[in-house]
């Protein structure tokens, strides 16, 4: 036996067993790799008595012999709900259109909505509330995580800054989409390449420099993003000793974040990973059972 001790912080049901997905089935469709998202959906659904079925696109007919529309029609007749992780945002929308059952977006090139629910839970666990807090995303400002953060922060009144080189700015279509939400909640949205923007931040967030599917851009990104690494000097630049560090994971330690920061006392990346499961369970309960309780 090793010396591993389960963290006391892990939130569990205190021994209570709930079986709110008994008799229900979940198709887990994956074009891209995953650890957290797959495990969160699979364990959250299975613990509640549901039957999750992992379907890698390496194994099923989709994309080889069968269209997405036809796959959606068939899954819709056999499953209670679908989770999709893949490349095109249009794919998740097509699945929803043709399956007729709830479809959860487990990450596309454009968005990572289930991730940012866990991020907000982590922020709220630390500060008691998220409204009016300042969250700075430092890195590839046009990636799926940065984009979903902008949407959720605008909707929840969280001041959100994207700190990124100009060539990686989020696109205007997304900014225009978020503007009315931000106006309604009072959230301030800032896009800048100035690292001094971290001053006063409650949380610094980063993500890999090259997302899945962008492997060919790795060197170019490293050149562009090296000055935007989250290290202790940048954490200190916030002027806040209680500033927390967030990362969706997986992380490339030594690139977008230094090991001392992600493994250090200000990091909440591991709570954030655990919170994927709790928030995913809540959205499945809301969509499938009509209640998040
Ligand atoms: N954060 C996240 O989505 O992790 P995985 O790629 O491991 O699912
Ligand atoms: N931006 C990253 C997120 C991984 C969870 C990617 O798409 O690879």
Short mmCIF file of N, CA, C and O in Angstrom, two decimals, residues 120-197:
data_model
loop_
_atom_site.label_atom_id
_atom_site.label_comp_id
_atom_site.label_asym_id
_atom_site.label_seq_id
_atom_site.Cartn_x
_atom_site.Cartn_y
_atom_site.Cartn_z
N UNK A 120 -16.81 28.82 -11.10
CA UNK A 120 -17.57 29.77 -10.28
C UNK A 120 -17.85 29.17 -8.90
O UNK A 120 -17.77 29.87 -7.89
N UNK A 121 -18.14 27.87 -8.86
CA UNK A 121 -18.33 27.24 -7.54
C UNK A 121 -17.06 27.43 -6.69
O UNK A 121 -17.12 27.76 -5.51
N UNK A 122 -15.90 27.25 -7.31
CA UNK A 122 -14.63 27.37 -6.58
C UNK A 122 -14.43 28.81 -6.09
O UNK A 122 -13.99 29.04 -4.96
N UNK A 123 -14.76 29.77 -6.95
CA UNK A 123 -14.66 31.18 -6.56
C UNK A 123 -15.57 31.47 -5.36
O UNK A 123 -15.16 32.12 -4.40
N UNK A 124 -16.79 30.94 -5.44
CA UNK A 124 -17.76 31.20 -4.36
C UNK A 124 -17.35 30.50 -3.07
O UNK A 124 -17.55 31.04 -1.98
N UNK A 125 -16.78 29.32 -3.17
CA UNK A 125 -16.31 28.62 -1.96
C UNK A 125 -15.22 29.43 -1.26
O UNK A 125 -15.11 29.40 -0.04
N UNK A 126 -14.41 30.13 -2.04
CA UNK A 126 -13.32 30.90 -1.45
C UNK A 126 -13.72 32.24 -0.91
O UNK A 126 -13.20 32.69 0.09
N UNK A 127 -14.63 32.91 -1.62
CA UNK A 127 -14.94 34.29 -1.27
C UNK A 127 -16.37 34.48 -0.76
O UNK A 127 -16.77 35.60 -0.46
N UNK A 128 -17.15 33.40 -0.72
CA UNK A 128 -18.52 33.48 -0.22
C UNK A 128 -19.52 33.93 -1.27
O UNK A 128 -20.69 33.63 -1.20
N UNK A 129 -19.03 34.64 -2.28
CA UNK A 129 -19.90 35.17 -3.34
C UNK A 129 -19.02 35.37 -4.57
O UNK A 129 -17.79 35.43 -4.46
N UNK A 130 -19.63 35.50 -5.73
CA UNK A 130 -18.81 35.77 -6.92
C UNK A 130 -19.11 37.15 -7.52
O UNK A 130 -18.29 37.72 -8.22
N UNK A 131 -20.30 37.69 -7.22
CA UNK A 131 -20.70 38.96 -7.80
C UNK A 131 -19.69 40.06 -7.42
O UNK A 131 -19.31 40.18 -6.25
N UNK A 132 -19.24 40.84 -8.42
CA UNK A 132 -18.33 41.96 -8.14
C UNK A 132 -16.87 41.56 -7.98
O UNK A 132 -16.01 42.42 -7.81
N UNK A 133 -16.59 40.25 -8.04
CA UNK A 133 -15.19 39.81 -7.92
C UNK A 133 -14.47 40.09 -9.25
O UNK A 133 -15.10 40.28 -10.29
N UNK A 134 -13.12 40.09 -9.18
CA UNK A 134 -12.33 40.34 -10.40
C UNK A 134 -11.57 39.06 -10.77
O UNK A 134 -10.74 38.60 -9.99
N UNK A 135 -11.88 38.52 -11.94
CA UNK A 135 -11.24 37.30 -12.43
C UNK A 135 -10.44 37.66 -13.69
O UNK A 135 -11.00 38.22 -14.63
N UNK A 136 -9.14 37.36 -13.68
CA UNK A 136 -8.31 37.65 -14.85
C UNK A 136 -7.88 36.35 -15.51
O UNK A 136 -7.27 35.50 -14.86
N UNK A 137 -8.19 36.21 -16.79
CA UNK A 137 -7.70 35.07 -17.57
C UNK A 137 -6.45 35.54 -18.31
O UNK A 137 -6.50 36.49 -19.09
N UNK A 138 -5.33 34.86 -18.07
CA UNK A 138 -4.04 35.27 -18.66
C UNK A 138 -3.58 34.16 -19.60
O UNK A 138 -3.30 33.04 -19.15
N UNK A 139 -3.53 34.44 -20.90
CA UNK A 139 -3.08 33.39 -21.84
C UNK A 139 -3.77 33.52 -23.18
O UNK A 139 -3.95 34.64 -23.69
N UNK A 140 -4.17 32.37 -23.74
CA UNK A 140 -4.80 32.35 -25.07
C UNK A 140 -6.24 32.85 -24.96
O UNK A 140 -7.17 32.08 -24.68
N UNK A 141 -6.41 34.13 -25.21
CA UNK A 141 -7.70 34.80 -24.98
C UNK A 141 -8.81 34.40 -25.91
O UNK A 141 -9.96 34.80 -25.72
N UNK A 142 -8.50 33.60 -26.94
CA UNK A 142 -9.56 33.22 -27.87
C UNK A 142 -9.95 31.75 -27.70
O UNK A 142 -10.69 31.20 -28.49
N UNK A 143 -9.45 31.11 -26.66
CA UNK A 143 -9.76 29.68 -26.55
C UNK A 143 -11.12 29.42 -25.88
O UNK A 143 -11.78 30.33 -25.37
N UNK A 144 -11.53 28.16 -25.93
CA UNK A 144 -12.85 27.75 -25.45
C UNK A 144 -13.10 28.12 -23.98
O UNK A 144 -14.20 28.56 -23.62
N UNK A 145 -12.09 27.96 -23.12
CA UNK A 145 -12.27 28.24 -21.70
C UNK A 145 -12.43 29.75 -21.47
O UNK A 145 -13.34 30.19 -20.77
N UNK A 146 -11.56 30.54 -22.11
CA UNK A 146 -11.66 32.00 -21.97
C UNK A 146 -13.02 32.49 -22.48
O UNK A 146 -13.66 33.36 -21.86
N UNK A 147 -13.49 31.90 -23.57
CA UNK A 147 -14.78 32.32 -24.14
C UNK A 147 -15.94 31.99 -23.20
O UNK A 147 -16.83 32.81 -22.97
N UNK A 148 -15.93 30.78 -22.64
CA UNK A 148 -17.02 30.42 -21.72
C UNK A 148 -16.95 31.24 -20.44
O UNK A 148 -17.98 31.58 -19.86
N UNK A 149 -15.73 31.55 -19.99
CA UNK A 149 -15.60 32.40 -18.80
C UNK A 149 -16.21 33.77 -19.06
O UNK A 149 -16.88 34.35 -18.20
N UNK A 150 -15.98 34.30 -20.27
CA UNK A 150 -16.54 35.62 -20.57
C UNK A 150 -18.07 35.59 -20.50
O UNK A 150 -18.70 36.49 -19.96
N UNK A 151 -18.66 34.51 -21.02
CA UNK A 151 -20.13 34.40 -21.01
C UNK A 151 -20.63 34.34 -19.57
O UNK A 151 -21.51 35.10 -19.16
N UNK A 152 -20.05 33.45 -18.76
CA UNK A 152 -20.60 33.26 -17.41
C UNK A 152 -20.33 34.48 -16.53
O UNK A 152 -21.19 34.89 -15.75
N UNK A 153 -19.15 35.09 -16.67
CA UNK A 153 -18.85 36.28 -15.85
C UNK A 153 -19.80 37.41 -16.21
O UNK A 153 -20.30 38.11 -15.31
N UNK A 154 -20.07 37.60 -17.50
CA UNK A 154 -21.01 38.66 -17.92
C UNK A 154 -22.37 38.43 -17.29
O UNK A 154 -23.03 39.36 -16.84
N UNK A 155 -22.80 37.17 -17.27
CA UNK A 155 -24.14 36.85 -16.76
C UNK A 155 -24.22 36.96 -15.25
O UNK A 155 -25.30 37.17 -14.71
N UNK A 156 -23.09 36.78 -14.55
CA UNK A 156 -23.13 36.74 -13.08
C UNK A 156 -22.57 38.00 -12.42
O UNK A 156 -22.42 38.04 -11.21
N UNK A 157 -22.22 39.01 -13.22
CA UNK A 157 -21.73 40.25 -12.62
C UNK A 157 -20.32 40.14 -12.07
O UNK A 157 -19.96 40.81 -11.10
N UNK A 158 -19.50 39.29 -12.69
CA UNK A 158 -18.10 39.14 -12.28
C UNK A 158 -17.25 39.96 -13.25
O UNK A 158 -17.40 39.84 -14.47
N UNK A 159 -16.37 40.80 -12.72
CA UNK A 159 -15.52 41.61 -13.59
C UNK A 159 -14.46 40.69 -14.20
O UNK A 159 -13.72 40.03 -13.48
N UNK A 160 -14.43 40.66 -15.53
CA UNK A 160 -13.60 39.65 -16.22
C UNK A 160 -12.61 40.35 -17.14
O UNK A 160 -13.00 41.12 -18.02
N UNK A 161 -11.33 40.06 -16.94
CA UNK A 161 -10.29 40.62 -17.81
C UNK A 161 -9.59 39.50 -18.56
O UNK A 161 -9.20 38.50 -17.95
N UNK A 162 -9.46 39.70 -19.87
CA UNK A 162 -8.69 38.77 -20.69
C UNK A 162 -7.36 39.46 -20.96
O UNK A 162 -7.33 40.54 -21.57
N UNK A 163 -6.27 38.87 -20.49
CA UNK A 163 -4.96 39.47 -20.67
C UNK A 163 -4.19 38.58 -21.64
O UNK A 163 -3.82 37.45 -21.32
N UNK A 164 -4.00 39.08 -22.86
CA UNK A 164 -3.55 38.24 -23.96
C UNK A 164 -2.88 39.11 -25.02
O UNK A 164 -3.21 40.29 -25.13
N UNK A 165 -1.93 38.54 -25.80
CA UNK A 165 -1.38 39.36 -26.89
C UNK A 165 -2.49 39.68 -27.90
O UNK A 165 -3.40 38.86 -28.08
N UNK A 166 -2.44 40.84 -28.50
CA UNK A 166 -3.51 41.31 -29.40
C UNK A 166 -3.95 40.28 -30.43
O UNK A 166 -5.15 40.16 -30.73
N UNK A 167 -3.01 39.49 -30.95
CA UNK A 167 -3.37 38.53 -32.00
C UNK A 167 -4.23 37.39 -31.46
O UNK A 167 -4.80 36.62 -32.23
N UNK A 168 -4.34 37.27 -30.13
CA UNK A 168 -5.17 36.20 -29.55
C UNK A 168 -6.39 36.76 -28.81
O UNK A 168 -6.99 36.10 -27.96
N UNK A 169 -6.76 37.97 -29.17
CA UNK A 169 -7.95 38.58 -28.56
C UNK A 169 -9.21 37.78 -28.87
O UNK A 169 -9.34 37.24 -29.97
N UNK A 170 -10.17 37.71 -27.94
CA UNK A 170 -11.45 37.09 -28.26
C UNK A 170 -12.14 37.87 -29.38
O UNK A 170 -11.94 39.08 -29.49
N UNK A 171 -12.96 37.17 -30.18
CA UNK A 171 -13.53 37.86 -31.35
C UNK A 171 -14.70 38.78 -30.97
O UNK A 171 -15.32 38.64 -29.92
N UNK A 172 -14.98 39.71 -31.90
CA UNK A 172 -15.98 40.75 -31.66
C UNK A 172 -17.39 40.16 -31.52
O UNK A 172 -18.21 40.67 -30.76
N UNK A 173 -17.64 39.07 -32.24
CA UNK A 173 -18.98 38.46 -32.17
C UNK A 173 -19.26 38.04 -30.73
O UNK A 173 -20.35 38.27 -30.19
N UNK A 174 -18.27 37.44 -30.07
CA UNK A 174 -18.45 37.00 -28.68
C UNK A 174 -18.61 38.21 -27.76
O UNK A 174 -19.47 38.23 -26.88
N UNK A 175 -17.77 39.22 -27.98
CA UNK A 175 -17.85 40.43 -27.14
C UNK A 175 -19.23 41.07 -27.26
O UNK A 175 -19.84 41.45 -26.26
N UNK A 176 -19.75 41.12 -28.49
CA UNK A 176 -21.08 41.71 -28.70
C UNK A 176 -22.17 40.88 -28.04
O UNK A 176 -23.15 41.42 -27.53
N UNK A 177 -21.98 39.56 -28.04
CA UNK A 177 -22.96 38.66 -27.42
C UNK A 177 -22.99 38.88 -25.90
O UNK A 177 -24.04 38.83 -25.27
N UNK A 178 -21.81 39.12 -25.31
CA UNK A 178 -21.71 39.25 -23.85
C UNK A 178 -22.11 40.64 -23.35
O UNK A 178 -22.47 40.80 -22.18
N UNK A 179 -22.02 41.63 -24.23
CA UNK A 179 -22.26 43.02 -23.83
C UNK A 179 -23.60 43.24 -23.11
O UNK A 179 -23.63 43.80 -22.01
N UNK A 180 -24.73 42.77 -23.70
CA UNK A 180 -26.01 42.99 -22.98
C UNK A 180 -26.07 42.29 -21.63
O UNK A 180 -26.67 42.82 -20.68
N UNK A 181 -25.45 41.13 -21.50
CA UNK A 181 -25.44 40.44 -20.20
C UNK A 181 -24.68 41.30 -19.19
O UNK A 181 -25.11 41.50 -18.06
N UNK A 182 -23.52 41.79 -19.63
CA UNK A 182 -22.67 42.58 -18.72
C UNK A 182 -23.38 43.88 -18.32
O UNK A 182 -23.30 44.31 -17.17
N UNK A 183 -24.10 44.46 -19.28
CA UNK A 183 -24.83 45.70 -18.96
C UNK A 183 -25.89 45.42 -17.91
O UNK A 183 -26.12 46.21 -16.99
N UNK A 184 -26.54 44.27 -18.02
CA UNK A 184 -27.61 43.93 -17.08
C UNK A 184 -27.08 43.63 -15.67
O UNK A 184 -27.75 43.92 -14.68
N UNK A 185 -25.89 43.04 -15.59
CA UNK A 185 -25.39 42.62 -14.26
C UNK A 185 -24.39 43.59 -13.67
O UNK A 185 -24.04 43.48 -12.50
N UNK A 186 -23.86 44.50 -14.51
CA UNK A 186 -22.83 45.44 -14.05
C UNK A 186 -21.42 44.89 -14.16
O UNK A 186 -20.46 45.50 -13.67
N UNK A 187 -21.26 43.73 -14.81
CA UNK A 187 -19.92 43.16 -14.98
C UNK A 187 -19.08 44.04 -15.90
O UNK A 187 -19.59 44.56 -16.90
N UNK A 188 -17.80 44.20 -15.56
CA UNK A 188 -16.90 44.97 -16.43
C UNK A 188 -16.06 43.96 -17.22
O UNK A 188 -15.40 43.10 -16.61
N UNK A 189 -16.09 44.05 -18.53
CA UNK A 189 -15.31 43.14 -19.36
C UNK A 189 -14.16 43.93 -19.97
O UNK A 189 -14.38 44.96 -20.61
N UNK A 190 -12.93 43.43 -19.78
CA UNK A 190 -11.74 44.14 -20.28
C UNK A 190 -10.91 43.18 -21.12
O UNK A 190 -10.71 42.03 -20.72
N UNK A 191 -10.42 43.67 -22.26
CA UNK A 191 -9.48 42.88 -23.06
C UNK A 191 -8.22 43.72 -23.24
O UNK A 191 -8.31 44.86 -23.72
N UNK A 192 -7.08 43.21 -22.81
CA UNK A 192 -5.85 44.00 -22.84
C UNK A 192 -4.62 43.09 -22.94
O UNK A 192 -4.71 41.89 -22.65
N UNK A 193 -3.49 43.70 -23.34
CA UNK A 193 -2.24 42.92 -23.32
C UNK A 193 -1.36 43.39 -22.15
O UNK A 193 -0.22 42.94 -22.02
N UNK A 194 -1.91 44.28 -21.33
CA UNK A 194 -1.13 44.86 -20.23
C UNK A 194 -1.24 44.02 -18.95
O UNK A 194 -2.31 43.94 -18.34
N UNK A 195 -0.12 43.42 -18.55
CA UNK A 195 -0.13 42.54 -17.37
C UNK A 195 -0.42 43.30 -16.06
O UNK A 195 -0.80 42.67 -15.07
N UNK A 196 -0.28 44.63 -16.09
CA UNK A 196 -0.60 45.42 -14.89
C UNK A 196 -2.09 45.30 -14.54
O UNK A 196 -2.50 45.60 -13.42
N UNK A 197 -2.90 44.83 -15.51
CA UNK A 197 -4.33 44.65 -15.29
C UNK A 197 -4.63 43.65 -14.16
O UNK A 197 -5.72 43.65 -13.58
#
